[in-house]
C-alpha positions as a printed Julia matrix, in Angstrom:
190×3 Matrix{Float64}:
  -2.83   12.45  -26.47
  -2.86   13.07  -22.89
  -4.62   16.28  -21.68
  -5.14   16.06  -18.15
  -2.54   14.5   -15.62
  -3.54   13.76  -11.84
  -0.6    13.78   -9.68
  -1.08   12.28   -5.98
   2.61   12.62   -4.16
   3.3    11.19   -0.88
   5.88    8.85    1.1
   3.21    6.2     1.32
   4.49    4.79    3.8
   2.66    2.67    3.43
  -0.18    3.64    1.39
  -4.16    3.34    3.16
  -7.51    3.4     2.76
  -7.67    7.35    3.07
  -4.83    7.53    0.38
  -7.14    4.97   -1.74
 -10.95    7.48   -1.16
  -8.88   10.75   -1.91
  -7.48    8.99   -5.27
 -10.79    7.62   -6.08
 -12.76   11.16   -5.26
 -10.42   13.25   -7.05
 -10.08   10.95   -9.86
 -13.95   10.69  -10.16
 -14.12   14.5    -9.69
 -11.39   15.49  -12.51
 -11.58   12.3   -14.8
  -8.04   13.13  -15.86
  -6.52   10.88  -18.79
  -3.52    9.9   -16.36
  -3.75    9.39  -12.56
  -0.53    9.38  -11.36
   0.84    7.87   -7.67
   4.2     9.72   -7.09
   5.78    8.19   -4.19
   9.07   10.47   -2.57
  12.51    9.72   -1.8
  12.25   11.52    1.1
   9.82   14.93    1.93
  11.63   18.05    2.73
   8.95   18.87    5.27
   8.46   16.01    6.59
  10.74   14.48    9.52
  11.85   11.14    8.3
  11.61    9.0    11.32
  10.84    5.45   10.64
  11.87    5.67    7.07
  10.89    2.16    4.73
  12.77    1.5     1.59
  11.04    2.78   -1.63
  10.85   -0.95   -2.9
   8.04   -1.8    -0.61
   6.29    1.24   -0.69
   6.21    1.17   -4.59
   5.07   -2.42   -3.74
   1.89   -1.57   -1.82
   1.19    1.0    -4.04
   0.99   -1.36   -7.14
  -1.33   -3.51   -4.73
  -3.5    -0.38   -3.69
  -3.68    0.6    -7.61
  -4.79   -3.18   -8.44
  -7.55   -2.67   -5.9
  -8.28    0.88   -7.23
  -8.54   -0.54  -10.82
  -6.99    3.07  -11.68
  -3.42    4.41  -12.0
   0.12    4.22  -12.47
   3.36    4.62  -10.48
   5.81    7.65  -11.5
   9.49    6.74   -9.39
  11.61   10.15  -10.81
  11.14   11.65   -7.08
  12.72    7.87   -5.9
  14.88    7.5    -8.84
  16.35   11.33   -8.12
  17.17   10.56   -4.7
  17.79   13.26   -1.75
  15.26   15.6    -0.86
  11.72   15.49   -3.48
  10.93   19.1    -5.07
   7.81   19.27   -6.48
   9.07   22.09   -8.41
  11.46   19.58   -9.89
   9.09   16.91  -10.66
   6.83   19.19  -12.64
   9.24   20.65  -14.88
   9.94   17.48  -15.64
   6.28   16.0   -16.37
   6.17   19.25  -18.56
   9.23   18.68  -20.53
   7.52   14.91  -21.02
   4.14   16.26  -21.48
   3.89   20.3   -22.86
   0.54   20.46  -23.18
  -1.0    18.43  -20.67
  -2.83   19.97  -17.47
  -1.44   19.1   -14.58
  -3.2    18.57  -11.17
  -1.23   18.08   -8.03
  -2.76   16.7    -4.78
  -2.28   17.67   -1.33
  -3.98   17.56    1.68
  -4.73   20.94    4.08
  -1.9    19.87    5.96
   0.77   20.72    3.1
  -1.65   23.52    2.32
  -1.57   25.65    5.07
   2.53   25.39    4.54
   2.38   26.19    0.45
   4.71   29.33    1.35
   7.41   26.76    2.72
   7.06   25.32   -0.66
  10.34   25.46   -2.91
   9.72   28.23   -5.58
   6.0    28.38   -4.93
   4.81   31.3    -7.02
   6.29   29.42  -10.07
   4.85   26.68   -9.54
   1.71   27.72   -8.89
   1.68   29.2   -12.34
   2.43   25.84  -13.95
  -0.27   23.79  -11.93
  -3.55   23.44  -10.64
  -3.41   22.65   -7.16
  -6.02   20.31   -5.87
  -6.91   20.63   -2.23
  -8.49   17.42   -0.11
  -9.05   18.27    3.07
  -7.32   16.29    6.27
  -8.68   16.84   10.01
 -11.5    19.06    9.04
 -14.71   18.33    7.08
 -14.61   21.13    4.41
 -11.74   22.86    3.01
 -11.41   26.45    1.64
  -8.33   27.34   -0.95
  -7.1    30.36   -2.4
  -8.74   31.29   -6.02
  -7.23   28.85   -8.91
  -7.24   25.91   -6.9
  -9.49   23.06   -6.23
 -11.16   21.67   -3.26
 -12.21   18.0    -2.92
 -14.09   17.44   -0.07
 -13.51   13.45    1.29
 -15.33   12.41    3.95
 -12.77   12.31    7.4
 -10.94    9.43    7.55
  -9.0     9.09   10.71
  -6.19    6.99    9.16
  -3.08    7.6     9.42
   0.23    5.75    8.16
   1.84    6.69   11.76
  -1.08    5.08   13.41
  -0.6     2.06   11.02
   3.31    1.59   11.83
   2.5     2.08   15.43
  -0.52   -1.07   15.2
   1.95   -3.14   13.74
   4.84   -2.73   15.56
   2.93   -3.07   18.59
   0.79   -6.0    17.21
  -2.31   -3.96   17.11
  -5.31   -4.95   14.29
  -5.05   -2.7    10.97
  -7.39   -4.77    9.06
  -9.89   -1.82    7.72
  -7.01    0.9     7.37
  -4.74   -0.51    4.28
  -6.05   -2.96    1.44
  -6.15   -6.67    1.89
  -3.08   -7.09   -0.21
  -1.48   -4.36    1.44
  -1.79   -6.15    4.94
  -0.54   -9.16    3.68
   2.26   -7.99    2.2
   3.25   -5.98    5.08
   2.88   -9.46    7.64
   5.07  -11.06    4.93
   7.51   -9.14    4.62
   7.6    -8.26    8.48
   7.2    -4.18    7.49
   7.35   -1.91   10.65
   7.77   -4.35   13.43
  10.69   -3.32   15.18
């Protein structure tokens, strides 16, 4: 039976060491029975410049997850299409799971915008928001939520796409595998 769910959305795109230590912390932290990677179709907050095809980024995600030795890949947000409600996506891990616990992760960035957040009061009622914090080396939430304190990772997947496309090093900011596949396949170069 599964009790506890970890949810980590994101565009991953593409997926990095700092993705790889929040997963780890938060799955060491909460010890859930599922960890679950939920990669978008597309963010509605997010400005989608430089958008890469879900196929690869579910790609380096199953390479990032071999590394981890932890988790699974959830495509409904991909598989939906248009614009990736989180509202959505939990009623439907509910309807799939009734009475499992359900953490979400998000980093202070998303949580300083929660009241942009499609139909936040309901969903705050259906899960336990778990807090990492981004930029800043401790993070404060609101009561019901938890924080998970990483330590700062300047890493972004912006600063990656810009390193390759301008043939800069990223060894040391995405897995091996994830490096590799991204020189094979030619990801972000142009």
């Amino acid at each position: 039976m599964t009790n506890s769910i970890v949810l980590y959305g994101g565009q991953f795109n593409p997926i990095h060491i700092a993705h790889m230590v929040v997963a780890s912390e938060v799955n060491h932290k909460i010890q859930p029975d599922k960890f679950i990677f939920l990669p978008s179709f597309m963010s509605p907050l997010k400005v989608q410049d430089e958008y890469l095809d879900a196929k690869y980024r579910v790609e380096m995600i199953k390479r990032a997850i071999d590394e981890l030795g932890f988790g699974e890949i959830c495509l409904d947000e991909i598989e939906r299409k248009g614009q990736s409600y989180t509202y959505d996506t939990i009623i439907n891990f509910l309807d799939k799971y009734p009475s499992a616990k359900l953490f979400f992760v998000i980093g202070t960035d998303q949580y300083n915008q929660l009241d942009k957040w499609y139909r936040i009061e309901e969903l705050k009622s259906k899960i336990t928001f778990v807090i990492v914090n981004r930029a800043q080396s401790t993070q404060t939430v609101e009561s019901g939520m938890l924080a998970v304190n990483i330590p700062r990772i300047d890493i972004s997947s912006t600063l990656i796409r810009s390193n390759v496309k301008n043939n800069v090093n990223i060894k040391g900011y995405v897995p091996s595998s994830v490096e590799r596949y991204i020189r094979e396949e030619g990801l972000y170069e142009n």
